PDB file of C-alpha atoms in Angstrom:
ATOM      1  CA  GLU A  21     145.357  37.379 229.170  1.00 90.00           C
ATOM      2  CA  VAL A  22     143.862  38.268 225.807  1.00 92.00           C
ATOM      3  CA  GLN A  23     145.491  41.240 224.149  1.00 96.00           C
ATOM      4  CA  LEU A  24     144.995  42.899 220.783  1.00 97.00           C
ATOM      5  CA  VAL A  25     147.416  45.476 219.441  1.00 98.00           C
ATOM      6  CA  GLU A  26     146.747  47.464 216.307  1.00 98.00           C
ATOM      7  CA  SER A  27     149.351  49.156 214.184  1.00 98.00           C
ATOM      8  CA  GLY A  28     149.708  50.728 210.788  1.00 98.00           C
ATOM      9  CA  GLY A  29     147.621  53.844 211.189  1.00 98.00           C
ATOM     10  CA  ALA A  30     148.993  56.952 209.501  1.00 98.00           C
ATOM     11  CA  SER A  31     148.133  60.123 207.663  1.00 98.00           C
ATOM     12  CA  VAL A  32     147.667  59.627 203.937  1.00 98.00           C
ATOM     13  CA  GLN A  33     146.241  61.540 201.036  1.00 98.00           C
ATOM     14  CA  VAL A  34     143.001  60.787 199.251  1.00 98.00           C
ATOM     15  CA  GLY A  35     143.397  57.737 197.078  1.00 98.00           C
ATOM     16  CA  GLY A  36     146.206  56.373 199.193  1.00 98.00           C
ATOM     17  CA  SER A  37     146.551  52.967 200.801  1.00 98.00           C
ATOM     18  CA  LEU A  38     147.313  51.578 204.218  1.00 98.00           C
ATOM     19  CA  ARG A  39     147.583  48.171 205.805  1.00 98.00           C
ATOM     20  CA  LEU A  40     146.489  47.891 209.392  1.00 98.00           C
ATOM     21  CA  SER A  41     147.621  45.011 211.558  1.00 98.00           C
ATOM     22  CA  CYS A  42     145.942  43.459 214.559  1.00 97.00           C
ATOM     23  CA  ALA A  43     148.278  41.257 216.556  1.00 97.00           C
ATOM     24  CA  GLY A  44     146.693  39.008 219.119  1.00 95.00           C
ATOM     25  CA  SER A  45     148.081  37.182 222.111  1.00 95.00           C
ATOM     26  CA  GLY A  46     146.609  35.025 224.818  1.00 94.00           C
ATOM     27  CA  PHE A  47     144.264  33.223 222.455  1.00 90.00           C
ATOM     28  CA  THR A  48     144.178  31.436 219.109  1.00 83.00           C
ATOM     29  CA  PHE A  49     142.746  33.518 216.295  1.00 77.00           C
ATOM     30  CA  GLY A  50     140.990  30.581 214.743  1.00 83.00           C
ATOM     31  CA  ASP A  51     138.841  30.232 217.852  1.00 90.00           C
ATOM     32  CA  TYR A  52     137.520  33.778 217.637  1.00 94.00           C
ATOM     33  CA  ALA A  53     135.779  36.006 215.170  1.00 96.00           C
ATOM     34  CA  ILE A  54     137.898  39.081 214.476  1.00 97.00           C
ATOM     35  CA  GLY A  55     136.310  42.388 213.646  1.00 97.00           C
ATOM     36  CA  TRP A  56     137.518  45.811 212.651  1.00 98.00           C
ATOM     37  CA  PHE A  57     135.605  48.831 213.853  1.00 98.00           C
ATOM     38  CA  ARG A  58     136.153  52.521 213.391  1.00 98.00           C
ATOM     39  CA  GLN A  59     135.027  55.662 215.112  1.00 98.00           C
ATOM     40  CA  ALA A  60     135.307  59.127 213.669  1.00 97.00           C
ATOM     41  CA  PRO A  61     135.103  62.244 215.878  1.00 93.00           C
ATOM     42  CA  GLY A  62     131.520  62.951 216.863  1.00 95.00           C
ATOM     43  CA  LYS A  63     130.245  59.698 215.370  1.00 97.00           C
ATOM     44  CA  GLU A  64     129.297  56.329 216.735  1.00 97.00           C
ATOM     45  CA  ARG A  65     131.598  53.388 216.380  1.00 97.00           C
ATOM     46  CA  GLU A  66     130.767  51.268 213.354  1.00 97.00           C
ATOM     47  CA  GLY A  67     131.732  47.782 212.391  1.00 97.00           C
ATOM     48  CA  ILE A  68     133.379  47.682 208.987  1.00 98.00           C
ATOM     49  CA  ALA A  69     134.815  44.212 208.535  1.00 98.00           C
ATOM     50  CA  CYS A  70     134.539  40.791 210.108  1.00 97.00           C
ATOM     51  CA  LEU A  71     136.499  37.582 209.797  1.00 96.00           C
ATOM     52  CA  SER A  72     134.119  34.835 210.772  1.00 95.00           C
ATOM     53  CA  ARG A  73     135.246  32.189 213.191  1.00 91.00           C
ATOM     54  CA  LYS A  74     132.874  29.683 211.641  1.00 87.00           C
ATOM     55  CA  ASP A  75     134.473  29.257 208.241  1.00 88.00           C
ATOM     56  CA  GLY A  76     136.847  32.144 207.755  1.00 88.00           C
ATOM     57  CA  SER A  77     134.363  34.063 205.631  1.00 94.00           C
ATOM     58  CA  THR A  78     134.790  37.801 205.449  1.00 96.00           C
ATOM     59  CA  TYR A  79     132.107  40.448 205.651  1.00 97.00           C
ATOM     60  CA  TYR A  80     132.333  44.152 204.912  1.00 98.00           C
ATOM     61  CA  GLU A  81     130.235  47.190 205.556  1.00 97.00           C
ATOM     62  CA  ASP A  82     128.922  48.665 202.321  1.00 97.00           C
ATOM     63  CA  SER A  83     130.994  51.842 202.431  1.00 97.00           C
ATOM     64  CA  VAL A  84     134.267  49.885 202.429  1.00 98.00           C
ATOM     65  CA  LYS A  85     133.278  46.953 200.270  1.00 98.00           C
ATOM     66  CA  GLY A  86     135.619  46.639 197.311  1.00 98.00           C
ATOM     67  CA  ARG A  87     138.231  48.897 198.927  1.00 98.00           C
ATOM     68  CA  PHE A  88     139.071  47.103 202.176  1.00 98.00           C
ATOM     69  CA  THR A  89     140.267  43.517 202.408  1.00 98.00           C
ATOM     70  CA  LEU A  90     140.790  41.278 205.411  1.00 97.00           C
ATOM     71  CA  SER A  91     143.534  38.701 205.567  1.00 95.00           C
ATOM     72  CA  SER A  92     145.243  36.761 208.296  1.00 93.00           C
ATOM     73  CA  ASP A  93     148.484  35.095 209.218  1.00 93.00           C
ATOM     74  CA  SER A  94     147.622  32.362 211.685  1.00 88.00           C
ATOM     75  CA  ALA A  95     151.256  31.610 212.424  1.00 90.00           C
ATOM     76  CA  LYS A  96     151.649  35.166 213.685  1.00 92.00           C
ATOM     77  CA  ASN A  97     148.172  35.407 215.195  1.00 93.00           C
ATOM     78  CA  THR A  98     147.694  38.550 213.163  1.00 95.00           C
ATOM     79  CA  VAL A  99     144.842  39.878 211.077  1.00 96.00           C
ATOM     80  CA  PHE A 100     145.383  42.548 208.472  1.00 98.00           C
ATOM     81  CA  LEU A 101     143.063  45.147 207.014  1.00 98.00           C
ATOM     82  CA  GLU A 102     144.261  46.288 203.615  1.00 98.00           C
ATOM     83  CA  MET A 103     142.721  49.624 202.683  1.00 98.00           C
ATOM     84  CA  VAL A 104     142.978  51.155 199.232  1.00 98.00           C
ATOM     85  CA  ASN A 105     141.465  54.187 197.533  1.00 98.00           C
ATOM     86  CA  LEU A 106     141.094  55.893 200.878  1.00 98.00           C
ATOM     87  CA  LYS A 107     138.643  58.756 201.224  1.00 98.00           C
ATOM     88  CA  PRO A 108     138.411  61.588 203.766  1.00 97.00           C
ATOM     89  CA  GLU A 109     135.382  59.874 205.313  1.00 97.00           C
ATOM     90  CA  ASP A 110     137.606  56.912 206.163  1.00 98.00           C
ATOM     91  CA  SER A 111     139.405  59.052 208.735  1.00 98.00           C
ATOM     92  CA  ALA A 112     138.841  57.502 212.142  1.00 98.00           C
ATOM     93  CA  VAL A 113     140.358  55.499 214.946  1.00 98.00           C
ATOM     94  CA  TYR A 114     140.405  51.904 213.790  1.00 98.00           C
ATOM     95  CA  THR A 115     140.108  49.202 216.412  1.00 98.00           C
ATOM     96  CA  CYS A 116     140.205  45.449 216.136  1.00 98.00           C
ATOM     97  CA  ALA A 117     138.225  43.178 218.404  1.00 98.00           C
ATOM     98  CA  ALA A 118     137.794  39.478 219.078  1.00 97.00           C
ATOM     99  CA  ASP A 119     134.726  37.513 220.052  1.00 96.00           C
ATOM    100  CA  ARG A 120     134.001  33.868 220.732  1.00 95.00           C
ATOM    101  CA  SER A 121     130.898  34.042 218.583  1.00 93.00           C
ATOM    102  CA  PHE A 122     130.959  32.835 215.008  1.00 93.00           C
ATOM    103  CA  TYR A 123     130.513  36.370 213.755  1.00 93.00           C
ATOM    104  CA  CYS A 124     131.121  39.906 214.994  1.00 94.00           C
ATOM    105  CA  PRO A 125     128.536  41.290 217.375  1.00 93.00           C
ATOM    106  CA  ARG A 126     128.458  44.962 218.207  1.00 91.00           C
ATOM    107  CA  ASN A 127     129.866  44.296 221.666  1.00 94.00           C
ATOM    108  CA  MET A 128     132.857  42.069 221.103  1.00 96.00           C
ATOM    109  CA  ASP A 129     134.561  40.316 223.990  1.00 95.00           C
ATOM    110  CA  TYR A 130     138.011  41.876 223.625  1.00 97.00           C
ATOM    111  CA  TRP A 131     139.206  45.150 222.163  1.00 98.00           C
ATOM    112  CA  GLY A 132     142.465  46.750 221.203  1.00 98.00           C
ATOM    113  CA  GLU A 133     143.372  50.358 221.837  1.00 98.00           C
ATOM    114  CA  GLY A 134     143.031  51.502 218.241  1.00 98.00           C
ATOM    115  CA  THR A 135     145.171  53.144 215.612  1.00 98.00           C
ATOM    116  CA  LEU A 136     144.484  56.493 213.943  1.00 98.00           C
ATOM    117  CA  VAL A 137     143.928  56.846 210.221  1.00 98.00           C
ATOM    118  CA  THR A 138     143.726  60.314 208.727  1.00 98.00           C
ATOM    119  CA  VAL A 139     142.939  60.863 205.073  1.00 98.00           C
ATOM    120  CA  SER A 140     143.419  64.355 203.727  1.00 97.00           C
ATOM    121  CA  SER A 141     142.711  65.897 200.361  1.00 91.00           C
TER     122      SER A 141
END
């Protein structure tokens, strides 16, 4: 059974940093594209970062580019999302997802439950 478990969400102040983790089980990370999505209250879910299955390339949504960084630990089947210089508009539930495609489609195959990030001024 494929499972994804996020952790690391917290309340931080503007300009702060967090590292989110996405631990997977039941599959090998290298065989899946891993994406991070977020959904703020009253807004649609948006994809913000993707670790490609094809060649390990990373892709970021413009609003997080330069502030968020993906990394992975294949031995632990875990993907990390390092977030720095956080802004109030980054507040959302962050969810990781896995898909057998090379990249990260909007409707990924498997989803975690999410972890809450709150950024206050």
